[in-house]
mmCIF file of C-alpha atoms in Angstrom:
data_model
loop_
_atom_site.group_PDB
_atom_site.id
_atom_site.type_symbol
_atom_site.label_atom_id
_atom_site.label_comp_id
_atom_site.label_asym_id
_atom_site.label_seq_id
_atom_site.Cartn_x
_atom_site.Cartn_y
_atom_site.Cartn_z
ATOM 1 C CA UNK A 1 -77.751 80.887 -160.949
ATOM 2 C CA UNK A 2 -77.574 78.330 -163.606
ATOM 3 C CA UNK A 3 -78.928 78.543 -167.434
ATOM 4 C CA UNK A 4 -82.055 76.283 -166.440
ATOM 5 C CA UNK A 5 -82.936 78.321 -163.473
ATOM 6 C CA UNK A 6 -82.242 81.556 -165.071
ATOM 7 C CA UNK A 7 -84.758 80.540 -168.106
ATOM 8 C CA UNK A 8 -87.359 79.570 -165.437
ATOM 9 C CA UNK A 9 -87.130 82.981 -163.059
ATOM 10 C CA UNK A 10 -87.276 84.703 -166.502
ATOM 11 C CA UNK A 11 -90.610 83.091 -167.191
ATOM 12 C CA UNK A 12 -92.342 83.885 -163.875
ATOM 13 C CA UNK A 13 -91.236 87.864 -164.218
ATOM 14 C CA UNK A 14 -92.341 87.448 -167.715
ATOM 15 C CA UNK A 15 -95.753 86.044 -166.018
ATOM 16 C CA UNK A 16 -95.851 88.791 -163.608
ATOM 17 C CA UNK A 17 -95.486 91.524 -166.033
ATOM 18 C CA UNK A 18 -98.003 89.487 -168.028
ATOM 19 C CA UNK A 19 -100.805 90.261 -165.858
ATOM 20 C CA UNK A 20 -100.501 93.973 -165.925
ATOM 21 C CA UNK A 21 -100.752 93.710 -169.792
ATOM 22 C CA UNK A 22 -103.558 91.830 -170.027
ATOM 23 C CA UNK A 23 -104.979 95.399 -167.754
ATOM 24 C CA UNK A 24 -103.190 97.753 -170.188
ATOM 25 C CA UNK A 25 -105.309 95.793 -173.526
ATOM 26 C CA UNK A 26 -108.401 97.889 -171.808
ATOM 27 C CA UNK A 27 -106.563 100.809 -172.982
ATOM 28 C CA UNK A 28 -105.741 99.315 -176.712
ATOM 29 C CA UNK A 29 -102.978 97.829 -178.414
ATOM 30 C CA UNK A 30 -104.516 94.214 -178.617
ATOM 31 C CA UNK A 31 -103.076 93.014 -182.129
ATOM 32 C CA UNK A 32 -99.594 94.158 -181.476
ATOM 33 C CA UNK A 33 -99.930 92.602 -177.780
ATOM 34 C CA UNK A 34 -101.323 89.123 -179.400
ATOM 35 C CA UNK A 35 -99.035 88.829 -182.098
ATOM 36 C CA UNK A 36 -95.945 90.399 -181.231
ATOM 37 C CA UNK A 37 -95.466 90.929 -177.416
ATOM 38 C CA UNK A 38 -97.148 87.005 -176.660
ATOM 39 C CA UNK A 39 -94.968 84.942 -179.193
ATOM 40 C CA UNK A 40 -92.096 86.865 -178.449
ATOM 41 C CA UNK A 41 -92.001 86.242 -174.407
ATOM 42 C CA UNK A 42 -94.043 82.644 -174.259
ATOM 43 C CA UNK A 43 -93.675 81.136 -177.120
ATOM 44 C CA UNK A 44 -91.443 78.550 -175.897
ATOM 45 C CA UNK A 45 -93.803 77.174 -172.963
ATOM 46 C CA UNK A 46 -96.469 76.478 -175.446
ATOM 47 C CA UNK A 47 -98.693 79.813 -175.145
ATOM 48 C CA UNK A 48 -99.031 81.329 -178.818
ATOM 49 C CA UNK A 49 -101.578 84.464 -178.423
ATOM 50 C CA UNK A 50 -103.317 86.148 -176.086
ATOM 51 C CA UNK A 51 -106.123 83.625 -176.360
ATOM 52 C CA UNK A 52 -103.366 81.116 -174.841
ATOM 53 C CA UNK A 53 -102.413 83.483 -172.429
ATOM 54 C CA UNK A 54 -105.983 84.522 -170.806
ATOM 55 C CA UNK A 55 -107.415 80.707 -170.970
ATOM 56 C CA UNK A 56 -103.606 79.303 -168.701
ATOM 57 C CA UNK A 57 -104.748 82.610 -166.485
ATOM 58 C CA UNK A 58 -108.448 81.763 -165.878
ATOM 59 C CA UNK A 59 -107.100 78.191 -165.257
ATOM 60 C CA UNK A 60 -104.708 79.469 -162.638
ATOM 61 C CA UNK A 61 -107.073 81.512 -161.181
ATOM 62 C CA UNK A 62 -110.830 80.582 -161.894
ATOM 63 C CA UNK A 63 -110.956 78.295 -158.045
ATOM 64 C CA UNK A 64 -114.220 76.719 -158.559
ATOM 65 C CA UNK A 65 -116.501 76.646 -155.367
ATOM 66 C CA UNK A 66 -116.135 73.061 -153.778
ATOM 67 C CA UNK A 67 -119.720 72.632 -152.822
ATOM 68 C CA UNK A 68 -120.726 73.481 -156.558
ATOM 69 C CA UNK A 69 -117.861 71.464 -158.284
ATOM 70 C CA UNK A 70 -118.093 68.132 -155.579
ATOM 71 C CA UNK A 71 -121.042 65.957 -155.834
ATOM 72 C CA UNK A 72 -119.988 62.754 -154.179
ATOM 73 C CA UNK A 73 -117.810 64.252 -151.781
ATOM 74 C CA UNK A 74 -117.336 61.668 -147.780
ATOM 75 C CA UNK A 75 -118.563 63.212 -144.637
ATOM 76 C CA UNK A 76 -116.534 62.686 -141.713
ATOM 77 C CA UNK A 77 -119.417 60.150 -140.141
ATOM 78 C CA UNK A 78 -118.594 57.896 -143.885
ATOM 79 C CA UNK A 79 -114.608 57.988 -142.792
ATOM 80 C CA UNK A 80 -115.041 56.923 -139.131
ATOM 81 C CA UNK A 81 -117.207 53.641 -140.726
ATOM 82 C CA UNK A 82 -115.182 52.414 -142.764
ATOM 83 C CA UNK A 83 -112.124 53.103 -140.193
ATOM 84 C CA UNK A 84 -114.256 50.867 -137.875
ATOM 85 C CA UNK A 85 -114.421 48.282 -141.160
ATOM 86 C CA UNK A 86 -110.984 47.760 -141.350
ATOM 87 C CA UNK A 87 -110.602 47.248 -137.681
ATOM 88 C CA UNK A 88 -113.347 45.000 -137.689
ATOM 89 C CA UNK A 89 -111.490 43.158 -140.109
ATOM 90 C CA UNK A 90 -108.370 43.180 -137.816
ATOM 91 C CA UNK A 91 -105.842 45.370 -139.564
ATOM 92 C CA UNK A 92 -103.206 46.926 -136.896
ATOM 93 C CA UNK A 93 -104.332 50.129 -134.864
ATOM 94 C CA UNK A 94 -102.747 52.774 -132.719
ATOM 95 C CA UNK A 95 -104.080 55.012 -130.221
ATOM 96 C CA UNK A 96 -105.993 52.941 -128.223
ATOM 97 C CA UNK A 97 -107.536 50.984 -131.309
ATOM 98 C CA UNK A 98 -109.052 54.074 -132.673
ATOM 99 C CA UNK A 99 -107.047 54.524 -135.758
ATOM 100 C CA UNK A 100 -105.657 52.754 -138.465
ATOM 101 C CA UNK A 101 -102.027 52.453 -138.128
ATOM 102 C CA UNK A 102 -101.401 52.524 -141.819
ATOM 103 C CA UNK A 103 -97.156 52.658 -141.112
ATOM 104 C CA UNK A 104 -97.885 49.461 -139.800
ATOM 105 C CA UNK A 105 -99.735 48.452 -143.251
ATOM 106 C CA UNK A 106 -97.076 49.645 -145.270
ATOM 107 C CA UNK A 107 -94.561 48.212 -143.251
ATOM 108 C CA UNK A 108 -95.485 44.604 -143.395
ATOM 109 C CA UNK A 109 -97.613 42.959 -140.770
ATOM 110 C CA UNK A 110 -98.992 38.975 -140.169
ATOM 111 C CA UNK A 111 -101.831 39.594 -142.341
ATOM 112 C CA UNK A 112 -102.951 35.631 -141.430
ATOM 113 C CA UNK A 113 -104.153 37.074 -138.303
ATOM 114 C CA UNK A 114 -106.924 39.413 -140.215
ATOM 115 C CA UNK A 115 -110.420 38.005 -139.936
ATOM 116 C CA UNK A 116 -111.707 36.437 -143.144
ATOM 117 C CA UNK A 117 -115.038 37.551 -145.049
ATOM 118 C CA UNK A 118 -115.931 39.938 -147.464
ATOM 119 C CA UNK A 119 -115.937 44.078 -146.495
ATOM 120 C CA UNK A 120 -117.422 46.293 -149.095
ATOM 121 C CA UNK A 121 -116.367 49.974 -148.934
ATOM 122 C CA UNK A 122 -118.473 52.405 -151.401
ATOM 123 C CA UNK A 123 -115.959 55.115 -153.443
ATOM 124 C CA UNK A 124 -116.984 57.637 -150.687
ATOM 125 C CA UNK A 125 -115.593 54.900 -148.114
ATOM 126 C CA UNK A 126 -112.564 54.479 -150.241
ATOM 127 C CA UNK A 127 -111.398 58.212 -150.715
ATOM 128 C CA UNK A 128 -112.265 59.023 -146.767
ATOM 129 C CA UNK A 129 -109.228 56.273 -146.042
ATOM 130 C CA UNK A 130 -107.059 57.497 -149.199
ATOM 131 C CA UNK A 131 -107.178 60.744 -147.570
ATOM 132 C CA UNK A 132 -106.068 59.894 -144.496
ATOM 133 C CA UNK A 133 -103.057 57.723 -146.368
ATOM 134 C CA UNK A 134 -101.956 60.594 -148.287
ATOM 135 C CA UNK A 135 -102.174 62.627 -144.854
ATOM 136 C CA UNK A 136 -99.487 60.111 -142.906
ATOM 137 C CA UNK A 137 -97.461 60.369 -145.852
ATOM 138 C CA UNK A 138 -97.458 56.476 -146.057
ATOM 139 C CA UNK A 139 -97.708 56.628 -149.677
ATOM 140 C CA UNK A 140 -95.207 58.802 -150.990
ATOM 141 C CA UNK A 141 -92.881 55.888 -150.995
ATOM 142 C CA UNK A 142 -94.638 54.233 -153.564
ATOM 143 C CA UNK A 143 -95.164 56.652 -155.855
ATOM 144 C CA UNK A 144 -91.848 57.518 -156.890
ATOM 145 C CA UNK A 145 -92.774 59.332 -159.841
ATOM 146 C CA UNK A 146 -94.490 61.958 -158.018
ATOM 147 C CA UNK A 147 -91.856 62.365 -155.207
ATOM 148 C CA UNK A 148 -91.173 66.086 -156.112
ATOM 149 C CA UNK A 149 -94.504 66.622 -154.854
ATOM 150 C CA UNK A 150 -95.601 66.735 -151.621
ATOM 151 C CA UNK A 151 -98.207 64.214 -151.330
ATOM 152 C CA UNK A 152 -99.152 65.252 -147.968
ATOM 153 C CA UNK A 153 -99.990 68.805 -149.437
ATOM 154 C CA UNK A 154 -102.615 66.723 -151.156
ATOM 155 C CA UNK A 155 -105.897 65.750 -150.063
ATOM 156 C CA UNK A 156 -109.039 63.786 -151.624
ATOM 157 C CA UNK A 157 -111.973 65.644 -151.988
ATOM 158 C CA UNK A 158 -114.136 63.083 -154.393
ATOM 159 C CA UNK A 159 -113.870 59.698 -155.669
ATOM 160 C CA UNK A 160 -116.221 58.155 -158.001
ATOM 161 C CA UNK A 161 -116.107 54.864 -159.593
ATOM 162 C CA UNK A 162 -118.267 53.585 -162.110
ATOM 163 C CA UNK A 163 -117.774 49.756 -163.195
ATOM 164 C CA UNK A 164 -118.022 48.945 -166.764
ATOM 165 C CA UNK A 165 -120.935 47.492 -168.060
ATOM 166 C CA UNK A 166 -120.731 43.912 -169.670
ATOM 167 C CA UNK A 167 -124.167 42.986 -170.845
ATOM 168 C CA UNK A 168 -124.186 41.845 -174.350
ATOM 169 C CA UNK A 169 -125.002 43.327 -177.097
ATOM 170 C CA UNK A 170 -128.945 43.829 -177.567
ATOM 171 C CA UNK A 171 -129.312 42.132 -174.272
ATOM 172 C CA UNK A 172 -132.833 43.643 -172.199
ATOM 173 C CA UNK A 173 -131.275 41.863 -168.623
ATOM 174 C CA UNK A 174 -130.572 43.820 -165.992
ATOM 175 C CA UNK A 175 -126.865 45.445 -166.393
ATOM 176 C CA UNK A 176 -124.285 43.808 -165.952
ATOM 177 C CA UNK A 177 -121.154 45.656 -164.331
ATOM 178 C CA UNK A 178 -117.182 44.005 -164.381
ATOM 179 C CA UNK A 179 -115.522 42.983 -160.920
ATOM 180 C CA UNK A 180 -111.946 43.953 -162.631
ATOM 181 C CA UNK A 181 -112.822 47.073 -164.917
ATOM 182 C CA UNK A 182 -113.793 50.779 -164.430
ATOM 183 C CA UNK A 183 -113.811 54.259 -164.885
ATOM 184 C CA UNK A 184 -112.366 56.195 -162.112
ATOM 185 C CA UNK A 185 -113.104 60.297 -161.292
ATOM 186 C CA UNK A 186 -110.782 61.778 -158.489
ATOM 187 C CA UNK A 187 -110.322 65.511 -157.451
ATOM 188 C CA UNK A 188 -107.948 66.587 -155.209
ATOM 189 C CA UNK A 189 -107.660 69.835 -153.205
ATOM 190 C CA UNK A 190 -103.524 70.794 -153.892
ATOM 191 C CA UNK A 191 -101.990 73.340 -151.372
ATOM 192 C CA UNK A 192 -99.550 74.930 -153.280
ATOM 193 C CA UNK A 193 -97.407 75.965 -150.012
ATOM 194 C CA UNK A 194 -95.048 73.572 -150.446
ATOM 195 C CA UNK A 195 -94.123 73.462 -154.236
ATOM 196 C CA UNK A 196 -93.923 77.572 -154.399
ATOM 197 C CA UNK A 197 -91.159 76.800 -151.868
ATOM 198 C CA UNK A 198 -89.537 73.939 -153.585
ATOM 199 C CA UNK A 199 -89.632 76.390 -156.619
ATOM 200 C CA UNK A 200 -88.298 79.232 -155.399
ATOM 201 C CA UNK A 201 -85.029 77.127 -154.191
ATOM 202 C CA UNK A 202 -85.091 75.395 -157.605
ATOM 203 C CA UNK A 203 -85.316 78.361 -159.645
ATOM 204 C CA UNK A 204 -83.172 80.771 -157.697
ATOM 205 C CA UNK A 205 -86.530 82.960 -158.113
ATOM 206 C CA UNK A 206 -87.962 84.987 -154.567
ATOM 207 C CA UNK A 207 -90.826 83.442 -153.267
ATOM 208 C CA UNK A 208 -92.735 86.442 -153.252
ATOM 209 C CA UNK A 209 -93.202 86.820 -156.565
ATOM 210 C CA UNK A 210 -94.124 83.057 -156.572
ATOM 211 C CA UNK A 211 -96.493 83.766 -153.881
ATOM 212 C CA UNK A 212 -98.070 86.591 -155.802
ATOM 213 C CA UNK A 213 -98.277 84.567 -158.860
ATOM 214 C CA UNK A 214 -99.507 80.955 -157.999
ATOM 215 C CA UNK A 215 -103.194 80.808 -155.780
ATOM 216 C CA UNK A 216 -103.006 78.766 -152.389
ATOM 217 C CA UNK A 217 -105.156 76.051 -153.657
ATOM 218 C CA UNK A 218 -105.528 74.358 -156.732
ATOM 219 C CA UNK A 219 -108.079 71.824 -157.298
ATOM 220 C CA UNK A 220 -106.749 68.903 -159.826
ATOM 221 C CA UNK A 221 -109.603 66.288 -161.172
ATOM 222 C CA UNK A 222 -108.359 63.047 -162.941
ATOM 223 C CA UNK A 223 -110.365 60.601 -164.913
ATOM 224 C CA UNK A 224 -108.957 57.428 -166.118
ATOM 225 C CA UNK A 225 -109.933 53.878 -166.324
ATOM 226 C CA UNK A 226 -108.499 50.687 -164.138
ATOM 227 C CA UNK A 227 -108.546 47.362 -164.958
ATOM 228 C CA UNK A 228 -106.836 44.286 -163.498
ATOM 229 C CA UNK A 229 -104.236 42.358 -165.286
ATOM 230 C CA UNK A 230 -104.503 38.812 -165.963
ATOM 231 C CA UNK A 231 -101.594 38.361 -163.713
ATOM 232 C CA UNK A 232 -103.821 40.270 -161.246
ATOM 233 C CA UNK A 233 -102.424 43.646 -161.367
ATOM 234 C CA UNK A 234 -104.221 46.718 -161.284
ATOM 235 C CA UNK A 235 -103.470 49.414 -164.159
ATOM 236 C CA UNK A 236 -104.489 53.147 -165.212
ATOM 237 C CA UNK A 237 -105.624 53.270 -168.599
ATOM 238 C CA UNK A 238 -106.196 56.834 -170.585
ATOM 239 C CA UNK A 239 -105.558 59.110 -167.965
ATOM 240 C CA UNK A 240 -106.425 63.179 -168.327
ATOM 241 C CA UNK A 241 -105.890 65.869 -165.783
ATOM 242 C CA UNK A 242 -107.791 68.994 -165.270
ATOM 243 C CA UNK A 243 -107.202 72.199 -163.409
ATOM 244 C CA UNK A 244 -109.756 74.522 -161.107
ATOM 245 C CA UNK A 245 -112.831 72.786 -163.109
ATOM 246 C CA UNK A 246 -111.166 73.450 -166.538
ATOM 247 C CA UNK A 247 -111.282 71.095 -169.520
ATOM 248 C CA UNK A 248 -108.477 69.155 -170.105
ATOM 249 C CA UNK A 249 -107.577 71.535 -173.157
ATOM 250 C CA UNK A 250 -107.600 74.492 -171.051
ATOM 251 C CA UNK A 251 -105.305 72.873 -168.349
ATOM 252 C CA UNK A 252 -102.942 71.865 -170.842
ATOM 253 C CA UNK A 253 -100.701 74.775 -170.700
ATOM 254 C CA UNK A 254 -100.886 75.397 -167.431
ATOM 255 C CA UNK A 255 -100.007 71.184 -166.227
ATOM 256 C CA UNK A 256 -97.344 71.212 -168.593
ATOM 257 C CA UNK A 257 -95.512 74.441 -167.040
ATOM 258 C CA UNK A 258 -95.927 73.105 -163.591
ATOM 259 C CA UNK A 259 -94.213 69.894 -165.024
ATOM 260 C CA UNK A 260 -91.285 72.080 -166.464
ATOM 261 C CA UNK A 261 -90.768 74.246 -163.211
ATOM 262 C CA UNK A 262 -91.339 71.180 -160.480
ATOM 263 C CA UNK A 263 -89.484 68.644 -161.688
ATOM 264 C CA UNK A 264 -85.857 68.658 -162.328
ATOM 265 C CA UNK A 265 -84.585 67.827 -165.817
ATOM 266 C CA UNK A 266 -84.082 64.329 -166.751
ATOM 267 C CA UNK A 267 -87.575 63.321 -164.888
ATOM 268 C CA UNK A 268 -89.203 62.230 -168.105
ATOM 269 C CA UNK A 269 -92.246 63.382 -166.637
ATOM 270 C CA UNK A 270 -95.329 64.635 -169.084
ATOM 271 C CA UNK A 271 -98.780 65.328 -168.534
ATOM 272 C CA UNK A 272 -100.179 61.746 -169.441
ATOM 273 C CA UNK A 273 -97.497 60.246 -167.181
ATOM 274 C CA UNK A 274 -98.400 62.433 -164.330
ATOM 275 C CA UNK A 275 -102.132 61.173 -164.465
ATOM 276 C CA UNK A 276 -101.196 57.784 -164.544
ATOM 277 C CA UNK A 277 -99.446 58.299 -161.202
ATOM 278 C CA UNK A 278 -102.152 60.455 -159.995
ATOM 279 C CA UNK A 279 -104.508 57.257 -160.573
ATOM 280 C CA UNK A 280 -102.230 54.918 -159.335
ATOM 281 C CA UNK A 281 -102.572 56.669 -155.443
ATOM 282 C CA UNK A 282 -106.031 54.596 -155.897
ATOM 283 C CA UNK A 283 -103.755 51.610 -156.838
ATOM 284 C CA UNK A 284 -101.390 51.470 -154.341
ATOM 285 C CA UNK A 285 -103.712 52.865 -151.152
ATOM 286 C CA UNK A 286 -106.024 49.908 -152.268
ATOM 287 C CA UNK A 287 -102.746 47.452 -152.507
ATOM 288 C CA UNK A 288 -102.326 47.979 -149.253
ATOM 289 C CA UNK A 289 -105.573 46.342 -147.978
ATOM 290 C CA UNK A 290 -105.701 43.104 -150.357
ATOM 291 C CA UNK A 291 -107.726 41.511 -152.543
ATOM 292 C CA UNK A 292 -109.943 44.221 -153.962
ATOM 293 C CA UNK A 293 -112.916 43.642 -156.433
ATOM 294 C CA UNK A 294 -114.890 46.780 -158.121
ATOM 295 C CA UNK A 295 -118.268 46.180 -156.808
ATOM 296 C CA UNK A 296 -121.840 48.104 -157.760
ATOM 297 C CA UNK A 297 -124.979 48.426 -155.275
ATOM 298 C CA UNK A 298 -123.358 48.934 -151.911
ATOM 299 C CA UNK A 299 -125.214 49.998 -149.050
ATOM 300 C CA UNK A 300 -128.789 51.104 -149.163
ATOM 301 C CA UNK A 301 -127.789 53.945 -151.824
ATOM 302 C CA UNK A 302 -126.494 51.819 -154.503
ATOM 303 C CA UNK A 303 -123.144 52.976 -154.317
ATOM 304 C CA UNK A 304 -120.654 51.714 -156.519
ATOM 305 C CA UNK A 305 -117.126 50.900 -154.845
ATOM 306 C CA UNK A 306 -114.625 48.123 -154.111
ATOM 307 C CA UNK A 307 -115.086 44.456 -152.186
ATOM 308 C CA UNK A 308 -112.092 43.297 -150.023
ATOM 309 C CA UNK A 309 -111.617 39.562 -149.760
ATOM 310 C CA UNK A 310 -110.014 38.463 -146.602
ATOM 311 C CA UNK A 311 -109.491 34.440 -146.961
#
């Protein structure tokens, strides 16, 4: 076992151990527990006190319930119409033109022989085909930065995009909203199968005490804003990640440990930099179709979402 997976096994039996203390402070001993045992033990992964301790535990284990924490969340009616949109618009298919063959996509195809107009897609439309992306795997490629994750462990559970209003100053008009500029909320659903596996190996550590450590699911909700580039790029801007329905605060300690123990040293990766990449499975699933404009007032709802331009 080397040092670095030695430190890291030593952290998750520290963990372990950690929740029977938090039971044994029912029976007294608090101050010497928060300023002695804590510090001593966790210090170096950034949790000071018991105060640190608890809120990275409630993170961990506080699962929200979806239909409380998901307000804008696709049905599986929304996915098969905008499937049907994109064949409409002649992207390539597979079984028996019911599907979108998104290798295909990613691949390279004649995209001269797609049919020309304008399809708008609300958010909902958009994270019902990002889903089923993420599910072929087609993007992994193109997120490099997340590779040590399993992106097919990862589905979309919500989407919401809200353009940014450009009215003047003062102005009484009716808003406004930018083609190239908005804020972006996505929450994925995170099965933590695959990682707890990964980490095990990594770390030299059994994967039963990972299993009894880490939940099954984790739920992982990223806001940040996009905006495209003069040279017509699309960009995250200010990205934060949040755990189980957390604030960002609370999920600090907690993103930054699964940083440490999932990626290998030398990955440069930090918590800002993995919700940048986290937005940027927006950027690249929607590179894939074309030329996309943010769009407000789709559909009878008044949906906000995206406008592909087929010329």
């Amino acid at each position: 076992m080397t040092k670095r997976q030695n430190k890291k096994s030593i952290f998750f039996l520290r963990l372990f151990i950690a929740l029977c203390v938090i039971v044994a402070i029912v029976f007294g001993g608090y101050l010497t527990i928060d300023r002695l045992v804590v510090p001593k033990y966790f210090k170096e992964y950034g949790i000071e006190n018991m105060h640190d301790l608890v809120a990275m535990m409630k993170t961990l284990y506080n699962s929200p319930d979806e239909k409380d924490m998901i307000t804008n969340g696709f049905t599986k009616i929304e996915q098969e119409r905008a499937v049907k949109k994109l064949i409409s618009a002649g992207f390539p298919t597979k079984n028996n033109g019911t599907e979108i063959d998104y290798d295909k996509i990613a691949s390279g195809f004649d995209a001269s022989m797609l049919n020309a107009g304008q399809y708008e897609f609300s958010d909902r439309h958009i994270a019902s085909l990002l889903d089923q992306m993420l599910e072929t795997g087609v993007l992994a490629s193109k997120l490099p930065d997340i590779k040590f994750i399993d992106t097919m462990s990862i589905s979309i559970l919500e989407l919401i995009i809200k353009p940014e209003v450009i009215n003047e100053e003062g102005s009484s008009d009716e808003p406004v909203y930018a083609e190239n500029r908005a804020d972006v909320s996505f929450t994925f659903k995170f099965d933590t199968t695959a990682v707890r596996s990964q980490m095990a190996v990594e770390m030299d550590t059994p994967l039963f005490l990972l299993n009894m450590i880490i939940p099954d699911t984790l739920y992982l909700t990223v806001n940040y804003s996009i905006e495209k580039t003069d040279e017509g790029k699309w960009v995250v801007n200010n990205g934060n990640i949040a755990v189980n329905g957390r604030t960002t605060k609370d999920s600090e300690i907690l993103i930054n440990l699964f940083i440490k123990f999932i990626f290998p040293k030398g990955s440069d990766m930090t918590k800002e930099k993995l919700s940048t990449e986290c937005g940027n499975i927006l950027i690249q699933g929607l590179d894939l179709l074309g030329n996309i404009s943010i769009k407000t007032n789709i559909g009878d709802f008044g949906a906000s979402g995206i406008v592909l331009t087929i010329d």
